[in-house]
Short mmCIF file of C-alpha atoms in Angstrom, two decimals:
data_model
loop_
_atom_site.label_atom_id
_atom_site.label_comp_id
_atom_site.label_asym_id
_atom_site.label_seq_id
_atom_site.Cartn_x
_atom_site.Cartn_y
_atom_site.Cartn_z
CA UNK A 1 90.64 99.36 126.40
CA UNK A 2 88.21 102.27 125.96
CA UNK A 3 91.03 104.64 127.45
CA UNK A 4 93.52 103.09 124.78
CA UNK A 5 90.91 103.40 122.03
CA UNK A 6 90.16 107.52 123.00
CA UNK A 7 94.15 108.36 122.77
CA UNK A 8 94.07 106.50 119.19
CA UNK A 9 91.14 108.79 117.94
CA UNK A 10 92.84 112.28 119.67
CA UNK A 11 96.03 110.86 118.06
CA UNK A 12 94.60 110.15 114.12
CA UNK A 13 92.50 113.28 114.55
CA UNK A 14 95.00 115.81 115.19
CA UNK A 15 97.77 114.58 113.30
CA UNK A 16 95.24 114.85 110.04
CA UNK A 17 93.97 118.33 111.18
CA UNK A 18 94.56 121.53 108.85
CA UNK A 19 93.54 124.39 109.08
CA UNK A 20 91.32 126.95 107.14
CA UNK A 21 94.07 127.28 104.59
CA UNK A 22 94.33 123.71 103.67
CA UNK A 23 97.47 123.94 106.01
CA UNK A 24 98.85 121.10 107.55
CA UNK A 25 98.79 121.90 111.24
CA UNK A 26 99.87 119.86 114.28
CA UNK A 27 103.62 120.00 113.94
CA UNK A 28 103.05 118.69 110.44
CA UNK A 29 102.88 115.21 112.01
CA UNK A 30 102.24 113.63 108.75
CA UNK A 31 104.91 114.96 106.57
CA UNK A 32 107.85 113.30 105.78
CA UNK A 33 110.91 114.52 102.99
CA UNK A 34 110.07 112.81 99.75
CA UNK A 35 106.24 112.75 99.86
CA UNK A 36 104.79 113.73 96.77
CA UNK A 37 101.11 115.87 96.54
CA UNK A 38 98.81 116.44 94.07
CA UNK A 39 96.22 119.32 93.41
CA UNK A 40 94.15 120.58 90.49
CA UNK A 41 95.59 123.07 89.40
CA UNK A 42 93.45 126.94 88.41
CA UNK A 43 96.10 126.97 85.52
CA UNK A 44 94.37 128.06 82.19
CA UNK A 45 96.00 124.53 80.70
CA UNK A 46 94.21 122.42 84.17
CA UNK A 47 90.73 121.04 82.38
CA UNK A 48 92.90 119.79 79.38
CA UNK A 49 95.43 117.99 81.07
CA UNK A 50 92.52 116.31 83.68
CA UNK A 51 90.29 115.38 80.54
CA UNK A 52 93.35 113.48 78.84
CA UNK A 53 94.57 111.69 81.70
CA UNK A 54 91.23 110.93 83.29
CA UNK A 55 92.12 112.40 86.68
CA UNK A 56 90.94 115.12 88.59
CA UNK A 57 94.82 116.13 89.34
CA UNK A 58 96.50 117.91 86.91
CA UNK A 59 99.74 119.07 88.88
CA UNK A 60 102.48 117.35 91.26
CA UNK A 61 105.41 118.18 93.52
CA UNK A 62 107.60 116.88 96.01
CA UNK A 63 107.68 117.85 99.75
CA UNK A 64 111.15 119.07 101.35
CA UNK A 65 112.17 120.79 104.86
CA UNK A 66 114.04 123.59 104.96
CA UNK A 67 114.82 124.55 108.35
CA UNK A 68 111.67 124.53 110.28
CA UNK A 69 109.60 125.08 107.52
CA UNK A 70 108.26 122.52 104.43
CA UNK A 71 108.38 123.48 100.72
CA UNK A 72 107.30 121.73 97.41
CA UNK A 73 109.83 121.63 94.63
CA UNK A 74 107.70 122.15 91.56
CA UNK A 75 107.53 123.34 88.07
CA UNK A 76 105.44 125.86 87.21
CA UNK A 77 107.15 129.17 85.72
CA UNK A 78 109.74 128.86 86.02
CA UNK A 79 110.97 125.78 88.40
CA UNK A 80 111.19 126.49 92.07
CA UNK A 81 110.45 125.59 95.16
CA UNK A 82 107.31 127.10 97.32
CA UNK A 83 106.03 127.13 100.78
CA UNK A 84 103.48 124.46 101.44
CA UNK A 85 100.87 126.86 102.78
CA UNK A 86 101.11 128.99 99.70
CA UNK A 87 101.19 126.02 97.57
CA UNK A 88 98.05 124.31 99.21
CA UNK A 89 96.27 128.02 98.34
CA UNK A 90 96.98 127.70 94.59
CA UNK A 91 95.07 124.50 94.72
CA UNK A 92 91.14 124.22 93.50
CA UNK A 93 88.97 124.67 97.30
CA UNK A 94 92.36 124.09 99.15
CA UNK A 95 91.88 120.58 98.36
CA UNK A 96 95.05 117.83 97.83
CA UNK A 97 96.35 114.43 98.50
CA UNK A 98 99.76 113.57 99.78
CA UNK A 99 101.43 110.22 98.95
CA UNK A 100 104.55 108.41 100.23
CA UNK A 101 106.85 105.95 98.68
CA UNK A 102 105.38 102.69 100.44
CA UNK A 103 108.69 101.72 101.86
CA UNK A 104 110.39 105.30 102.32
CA UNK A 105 111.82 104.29 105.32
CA UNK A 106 114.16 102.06 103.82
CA UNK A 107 114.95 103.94 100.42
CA UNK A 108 114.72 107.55 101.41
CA UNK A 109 117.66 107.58 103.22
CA UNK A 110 119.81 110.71 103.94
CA UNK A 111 121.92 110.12 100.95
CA UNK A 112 119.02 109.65 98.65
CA UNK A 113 117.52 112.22 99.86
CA UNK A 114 120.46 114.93 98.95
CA UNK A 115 120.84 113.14 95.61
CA UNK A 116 116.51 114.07 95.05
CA UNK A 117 117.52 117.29 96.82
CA UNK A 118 120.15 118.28 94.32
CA UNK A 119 118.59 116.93 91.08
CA UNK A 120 116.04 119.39 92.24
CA UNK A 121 118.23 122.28 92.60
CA UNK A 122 120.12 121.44 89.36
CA UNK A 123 116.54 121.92 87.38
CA UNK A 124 115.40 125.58 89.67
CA UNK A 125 115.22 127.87 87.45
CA UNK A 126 114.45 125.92 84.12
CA UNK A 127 111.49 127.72 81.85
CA UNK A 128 108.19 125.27 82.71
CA UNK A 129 107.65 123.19 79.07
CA UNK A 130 104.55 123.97 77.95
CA UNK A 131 105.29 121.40 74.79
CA UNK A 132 106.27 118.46 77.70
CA UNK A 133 109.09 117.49 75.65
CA UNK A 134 111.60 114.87 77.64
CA UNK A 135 114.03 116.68 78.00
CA UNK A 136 116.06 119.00 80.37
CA UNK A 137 116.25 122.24 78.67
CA UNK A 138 112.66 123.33 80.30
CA UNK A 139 110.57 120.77 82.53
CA UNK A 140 106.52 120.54 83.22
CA UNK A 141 105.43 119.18 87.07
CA UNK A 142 105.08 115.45 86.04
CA UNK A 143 108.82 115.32 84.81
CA UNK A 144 110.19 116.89 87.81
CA UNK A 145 108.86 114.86 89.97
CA UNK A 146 109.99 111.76 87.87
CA UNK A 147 113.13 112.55 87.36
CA UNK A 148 114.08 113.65 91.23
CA UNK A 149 112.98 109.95 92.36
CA UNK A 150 115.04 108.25 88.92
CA UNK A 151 117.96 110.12 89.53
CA UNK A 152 118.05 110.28 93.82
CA UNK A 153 116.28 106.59 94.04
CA UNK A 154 116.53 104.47 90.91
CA UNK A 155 113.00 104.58 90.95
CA UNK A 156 110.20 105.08 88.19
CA UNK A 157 107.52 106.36 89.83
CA UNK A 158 104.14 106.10 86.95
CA UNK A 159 104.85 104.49 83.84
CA UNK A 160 105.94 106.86 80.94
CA UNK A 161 103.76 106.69 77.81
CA UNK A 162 103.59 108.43 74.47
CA UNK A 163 101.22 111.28 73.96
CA UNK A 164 98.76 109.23 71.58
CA UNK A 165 98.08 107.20 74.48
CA UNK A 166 96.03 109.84 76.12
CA UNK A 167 92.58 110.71 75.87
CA UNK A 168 92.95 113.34 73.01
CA UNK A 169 89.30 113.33 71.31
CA UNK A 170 87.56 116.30 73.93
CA UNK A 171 87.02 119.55 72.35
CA UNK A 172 89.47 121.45 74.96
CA UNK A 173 92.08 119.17 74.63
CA UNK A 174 92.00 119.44 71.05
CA UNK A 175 92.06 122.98 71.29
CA UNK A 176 94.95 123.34 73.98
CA UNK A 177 96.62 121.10 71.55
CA UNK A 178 96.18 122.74 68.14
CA UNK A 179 97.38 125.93 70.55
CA UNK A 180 100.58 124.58 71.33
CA UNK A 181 101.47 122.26 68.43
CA UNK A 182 99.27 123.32 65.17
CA UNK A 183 98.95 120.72 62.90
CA UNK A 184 102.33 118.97 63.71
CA UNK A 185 101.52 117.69 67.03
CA UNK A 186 104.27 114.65 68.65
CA UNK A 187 102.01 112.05 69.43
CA UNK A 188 104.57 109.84 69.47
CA UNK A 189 106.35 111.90 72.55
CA UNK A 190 107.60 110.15 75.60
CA UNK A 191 105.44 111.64 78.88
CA UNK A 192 104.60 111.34 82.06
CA UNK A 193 101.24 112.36 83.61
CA UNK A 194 100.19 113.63 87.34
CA UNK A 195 98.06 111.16 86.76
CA UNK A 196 100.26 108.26 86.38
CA UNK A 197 102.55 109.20 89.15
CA UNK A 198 99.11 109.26 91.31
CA UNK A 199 98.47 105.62 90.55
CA UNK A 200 101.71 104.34 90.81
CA UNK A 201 101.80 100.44 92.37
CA UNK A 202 104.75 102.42 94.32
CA UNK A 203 103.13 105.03 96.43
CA UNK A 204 100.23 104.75 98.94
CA UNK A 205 98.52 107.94 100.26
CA UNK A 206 98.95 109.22 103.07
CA UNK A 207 96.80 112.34 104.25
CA UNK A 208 93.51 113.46 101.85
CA UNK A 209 91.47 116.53 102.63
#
């Protein structure tokens, strides 16, 4: 039993080991096409977004192999797709969460996953939407990440809501806001936050350093 219990702690320990980059090491044991990670973001637009959703995360993407190697798919400027390691550096301290859709096995197939795989490649390239309209001409992290998993699953991962829903009152919200919109700003627009996708009933994390 004790023997049994010893290869169970080796086993959990170096499968959640990284490195001094933030790095998944280990083979990368814990990754798996389709998982979705969170960071806060050093972005000069980072303190808004976390003080209107409530969450320290204020940017998403979604894990795919290439090869031997993992990326993120992700919209920053302009949509594309980076290596983990450099992604994990952007990242405040290194620090992020991983999550996985809780039954992946059975909905992440190898068809599902081209059609999430695709989608993605469709939107490379796209101008980031600093006005997070929902649309496709330009895309922010949230939406990318919603609309691979609607249009490769079926799946709504976070519940949209409308920019009024948010917590808008903070002084650097306000300010980011005035920024973008002026006077006119759409507080009836359809969204989707890091922060919802982080607490969606759908996903469970996996891996937290």
């Amino acid at each position: 039993m004790k023997f049994l219990l010893a290869i169970i702690s080796i086993t959990l320990f170096t499968s959640c080991k990284t490195d001094t980059n933030g790095s998944i090491t280990s083979d990368n044991i814990l990754l798996q096409e389709g998982d979705i990670i969170f960071q806060t973001s050093e972005s000069e637009q980072s303190k808004a977004i976390q003080l209107a959703t409530n969450s320290p995360y204020s940017h998403c993407g979604i894990i795919f192999k290439q090869d031997t190697s993992y990326y993120v798919y992700e919209a920053i400027q302009p949509v594309t797709k980076t290596l983990l390691k450099e992604w994990i550096k952007r990242g405040k301290d290194n620090h992020y969460v991983i999550k996985r859709l809780i039954n992946a096995d059975n909905v992440l197939t190898d068809e599902a996953l081209l059609r999430m795989r695709e989608t993605g490649k469709a939107m490379s390239g796209k101008d980031y939407d600093l006005y997070f309209e929902w649309n496709n001409d330009k895309i922010y992290c949230s939406e990318l990440v919603w609309k691979i998993y609607k249009e490769g699953t079926g799946l709504e991962i976070g519940k949209t809501q409308q920019l009024k829903d948010f917590s808008l009152s903070n002084s650097i919200v306000q300010q980011k806001l005035k920024e973008r919109f002026g006077e006119n700003i759409p507080l009836n627009e359809k969204v989707i936050s890091p922060a919802a996708i982080f607490n969606s009933s759908l996903l469970y994390t996996v891996y937290e350093n």
